[in-house]
mmCIF file of C-alpha atoms in Angstrom:
data_model
loop_
_atom_site.group_PDB
_atom_site.id
_atom_site.type_symbol
_atom_site.label_atom_id
_atom_site.label_comp_id
_atom_site.label_asym_id
_atom_site.label_seq_id
_atom_site.Cartn_x
_atom_site.Cartn_y
_atom_site.Cartn_z
ATOM 1 C CA MET Q 376 3.971 -19.313 4.619
ATOM 2 C CA ALA Q 377 1.614 -20.852 6.878
ATOM 3 C CA ARG Q 378 -1.904 -19.839 7.520
ATOM 4 C CA ASN Q 379 -3.477 -19.724 11.137
ATOM 5 C CA SER Q 380 -7.019 -20.564 12.048
ATOM 6 C CA ASP Q 381 -8.239 -16.865 11.313
ATOM 7 C CA ASN Q 382 -7.202 -17.041 7.774
ATOM 8 C CA TYR Q 383 -4.391 -14.461 8.158
ATOM 9 C CA PRO Q 384 -0.911 -15.584 7.213
ATOM 10 C CA SER Q 385 1.612 -16.167 9.975
ATOM 11 C CA TYR Q 386 4.992 -14.971 9.667
ATOM 12 C CA GLU Q 387 8.153 -15.163 11.735
ATOM 13 C CA VAL Q 388 9.646 -11.745 11.998
ATOM 14 C CA PRO Q 389 12.917 -11.478 14.074
ATOM 15 C CA GLY Q 390 12.534 -9.731 17.265
ATOM 16 C CA GLU Q 391 8.959 -8.901 16.736
ATOM 17 C CA ASP Q 392 5.633 -10.352 17.501
ATOM 18 C CA PHE Q 393 3.744 -10.272 14.021
ATOM 19 C CA ASP Q 394 0.014 -9.825 14.640
ATOM 20 C CA PRO Q 395 -1.851 -9.820 11.308
ATOM 21 C CA LYS Q 396 -5.055 -8.609 12.494
ATOM 22 C CA ARG Q 397 -3.308 -5.460 14.002
ATOM 23 C CA GLU Q 398 -1.408 -4.894 10.655
ATOM 24 C CA VAL Q 399 -4.627 -5.005 8.735
ATOM 25 C CA GLU Q 400 -6.129 -2.623 11.173
ATOM 26 C CA GLU Q 401 -3.256 -0.246 11.042
ATOM 27 C CA ALA Q 402 -3.345 -0.327 7.241
ATOM 28 C CA ILE Q 403 -7.035 0.546 7.053
ATOM 29 C CA ASP Q 404 -6.659 3.400 9.462
ATOM 30 C CA ALA Q 405 -4.032 4.860 7.470
ATOM 31 C CA GLY Q 406 -5.944 4.249 4.408
ATOM 32 C CA GLU Q 407 -8.932 5.938 5.620
ATOM 33 C CA LYS Q 408 -6.828 8.924 6.618
ATOM 34 C CA ALA Q 409 -5.009 9.105 3.344
ATOM 35 C CA LEU Q 410 -8.602 8.907 1.653
ATOM 36 C CA ALA Q 411 -9.710 11.992 3.817
ATOM 37 C CA CYS Q 412 -6.697 13.825 2.693
ATOM 38 C CA LEU Q 413 -7.215 13.052 -0.840
ATOM 39 C CA ASN Q 414 -10.761 14.038 -0.557
ATOM 40 C CA ARG Q 415 -9.677 17.388 0.805
ATOM 41 C CA ALA Q 416 -7.343 17.811 -1.913
ATOM 42 C CA SER Q 417 -9.942 17.100 -4.480
ATOM 43 C CA LYS Q 418 -12.355 19.697 -3.179
ATOM 44 C CA CYS Q 419 -9.581 22.198 -2.963
ATOM 45 C CA LEU Q 420 -8.811 21.488 -6.710
ATOM 46 C CA ASP Q 421 -12.382 21.734 -7.705
ATOM 47 C CA SER Q 422 -12.391 25.151 -6.262
ATOM 48 C CA ALA Q 423 -9.305 26.313 -7.825
ATOM 49 C CA SER Q 424 -10.579 24.886 -11.071
ATOM 50 C CA GLY Q 425 -13.788 26.995 -10.749
ATOM 51 C CA TRP Q 426 -11.880 30.023 -9.871
ATOM 52 C CA GLY Q 427 -9.405 29.212 -12.858
ATOM 53 C CA MET Q 428 -12.249 28.989 -15.230
ATOM 54 C CA LEU Q 429 -13.700 32.183 -14.318
ATOM 55 C CA ASP Q 430 -9.899 33.705 -14.667
ATOM 56 C CA ILE Q 431 -9.849 32.385 -18.131
ATOM 57 C CA PHE Q 432 -13.117 33.975 -19.243
ATOM 58 C CA GLY Q 433 -12.469 37.492 -18.190
ATOM 59 C CA GLY Q 434 -11.680 37.603 -14.463
ATOM 60 C CA GLY Q 435 -9.470 40.349 -13.067
ATOM 61 C CA LEU Q 436 -7.270 40.956 -9.966
ATOM 62 C CA ILE Q 437 -9.656 39.688 -7.563
ATOM 63 C CA THR Q 438 -10.513 36.486 -9.308
ATOM 64 C CA GLY Q 439 -6.867 35.856 -9.889
ATOM 65 C CA LEU Q 440 -6.089 36.401 -6.181
ATOM 66 C CA ALA Q 441 -8.931 34.115 -5.225
ATOM 67 C CA LYS Q 442 -7.721 31.470 -7.647
ATOM 68 C CA HIS Q 443 -4.093 31.632 -6.256
ATOM 69 C CA HIS Q 444 -5.485 31.386 -2.569
ATOM 70 C CA ARG Q 445 -7.409 28.219 -3.745
ATOM 71 C CA ILE Q 446 -4.269 26.961 -5.533
ATOM 72 C CA ASP Q 447 -2.190 27.429 -2.285
ATOM 73 C CA GLU Q 448 -4.866 25.653 -0.384
ATOM 74 C CA ALA Q 449 -4.707 22.781 -2.837
ATOM 75 C CA GLN Q 450 -0.936 22.433 -2.660
ATOM 76 C CA ASP Q 451 -0.941 22.133 1.154
ATOM 77 C CA ALA Q 452 -3.659 19.595 0.787
ATOM 78 C CA LEU Q 453 -1.518 17.748 -2.007
ATOM 79 C CA ARG Q 454 1.486 17.758 0.298
ATOM 80 C CA GLU Q 455 -0.591 16.362 3.100
ATOM 81 C CA ALA Q 456 -2.256 13.644 1.055
ATOM 82 C CA GLN Q 457 1.172 12.774 -0.343
ATOM 83 C CA SER Q 458 2.529 12.281 3.114
ATOM 84 C CA SER Q 459 -0.579 10.436 4.267
ATOM 85 C CA LEU Q 460 -0.037 8.012 1.073
ATOM 86 C CA ALA Q 461 3.389 7.356 2.146
ATOM 87 C CA VAL Q 462 2.184 6.305 5.607
ATOM 88 C CA PHE Q 463 -0.370 4.055 4.077
ATOM 89 C CA SER Q 464 2.178 2.595 1.624
ATOM 90 C CA ARG Q 465 4.363 1.536 4.798
ATOM 91 C CA GLU Q 466 1.393 0.303 6.467
ATOM 92 C CA LEU Q 467 0.538 -1.829 3.538
ATOM 93 C CA SER Q 468 3.906 -3.269 3.305
ATOM 94 C CA ASP Q 469 3.358 -4.833 6.774
ATOM 95 C CA VAL Q 470 0.388 -6.741 5.198
ATOM 96 C CA ARG Q 471 1.961 -9.365 3.173
ATOM 97 C CA GLU Q 472 -0.874 -9.687 0.691
ATOM 98 C CA PHE Q 473 -0.032 -6.116 -0.583
ATOM 99 C CA SER Q 474 3.166 -6.275 -2.673
ATOM 100 C CA GLY Q 475 4.364 -3.137 -3.958
ATOM 101 C CA LEU Q 476 1.259 -1.016 -4.095
ATOM 102 C CA LYS Q 477 2.399 2.647 -4.901
ATOM 103 C CA VAL Q 478 0.071 5.656 -4.975
ATOM 104 C CA ASP Q 479 1.837 8.990 -6.169
ATOM 105 C CA ILE Q 480 -0.008 12.204 -6.879
ATOM 106 C CA GLY Q 481 3.135 13.928 -7.866
ATOM 107 C CA ARG Q 482 4.879 17.036 -6.386
ATOM 108 C CA GLY Q 483 6.209 20.377 -7.005
ATOM 109 C CA TRP Q 484 3.773 22.007 -9.463
ATOM 110 C CA THR Q 485 4.328 25.616 -9.669
ATOM 111 C CA PHE Q 486 2.067 28.377 -11.369
ATOM 112 C CA ALA Q 487 3.556 30.912 -13.456
ATOM 113 C CA ASP Q 488 0.493 33.079 -14.263
ATOM 114 C CA PHE Q 489 0.593 34.819 -10.905
ATOM 115 C CA PHE Q 490 3.543 36.627 -12.504
ATOM 116 C CA PHE Q 491 2.770 36.397 -16.095
ATOM 117 C CA ASP Q 492 -0.782 36.901 -16.159
ATOM 118 C CA GLY Q 493 -2.599 36.223 -19.421
ATOM 119 C CA ALA Q 494 -4.844 34.084 -21.357
ATOM 120 C CA ILE Q 495 -2.205 31.643 -22.271
ATOM 121 C CA SER Q 496 -0.732 31.212 -18.686
ATOM 122 C CA ASP Q 497 -4.282 30.977 -17.370
ATOM 123 C CA ILE Q 498 -4.878 27.997 -19.748
ATOM 124 C CA VAL Q 499 -1.534 26.535 -18.687
ATOM 125 C CA VAL Q 500 -2.564 26.815 -14.941
ATOM 126 C CA GLN Q 501 -5.975 25.337 -15.708
ATOM 127 C CA SER Q 502 -4.277 22.335 -17.225
ATOM 128 C CA LYS Q 503 -2.302 21.681 -14.455
ATOM 129 C CA ILE Q 504 -5.165 21.964 -12.110
ATOM 130 C CA GLU Q 505 -7.132 19.539 -14.040
ATOM 131 C CA ASP Q 506 -3.920 17.174 -14.457
ATOM 132 C CA ALA Q 507 -3.864 17.126 -10.527
ATOM 133 C CA ARG Q 508 -7.445 16.564 -10.359
ATOM 134 C CA SER Q 509 -6.918 13.418 -12.588
ATOM 135 C CA ARG Q 510 -4.083 12.293 -10.455
ATOM 136 C CA VAL Q 511 -6.047 12.586 -7.058
ATOM 137 C CA ASP Q 512 -9.115 10.876 -8.679
ATOM 138 C CA HIS Q 513 -6.794 7.823 -9.736
ATOM 139 C CA ALA Q 514 -5.298 7.949 -6.188
ATOM 140 C CA ARG Q 515 -8.633 7.822 -4.445
ATOM 141 C CA ASP Q 516 -9.697 4.895 -6.611
ATOM 142 C CA THR Q 517 -6.515 3.050 -5.785
ATOM 143 C CA VAL Q 518 -6.817 3.662 -1.976
ATOM 144 C CA ARG Q 519 -10.667 2.654 -2.113
ATOM 145 C CA ASP Q 520 -9.658 -0.490 -3.856
ATOM 146 C CA ALA Q 521 -6.924 -1.042 -1.504
ATOM 147 C CA LEU Q 522 -9.553 -0.475 1.508
ATOM 148 C CA ALA Q 523 -11.930 -2.850 0.034
ATOM 149 C CA ARG Q 524 -9.299 -5.639 -0.085
ATOM 150 C CA LEU Q 525 -8.154 -4.888 3.315
ATOM 151 C CA GLU Q 526 -11.713 -5.146 4.742
ATOM 152 C CA LYS Q 527 -11.973 -8.669 3.285
ATOM 153 C CA LEU Q 528 -8.801 -9.514 5.439
ATOM 154 C CA ARG Q 529 -10.437 -8.019 8.587
#
């Protein structure tokens, strides 16, 4: 691999004009969108967590409904974040300095306490919310680190 005058690696890609600067910019754009989605997911999970704690300590039907509304919003935000992370991962693969960076926040969490409302199920749901918050925080850190590395390539 040769380096060109702008400190970007130059590559031969059959049938395609490879522009390292463009690839870095595309990756930065995708990373910023992924970070925005993760931030939204984090806010939704924070709200769901607050309602979840209230539900554990004596909430009623209204509290449970509010919590599940926030959980639904969080699940939507997590799906959007997962999709944006997949785009970011693809864009990073076009920047040759990044090899194999994968960010996954998990999929398919379900919440049983809506059907089996009680203290134990409320605690299990709260645990799942906290686990998701942790995964989102880790993903945000990873995306921020990748964006910082990309900025150096700009």
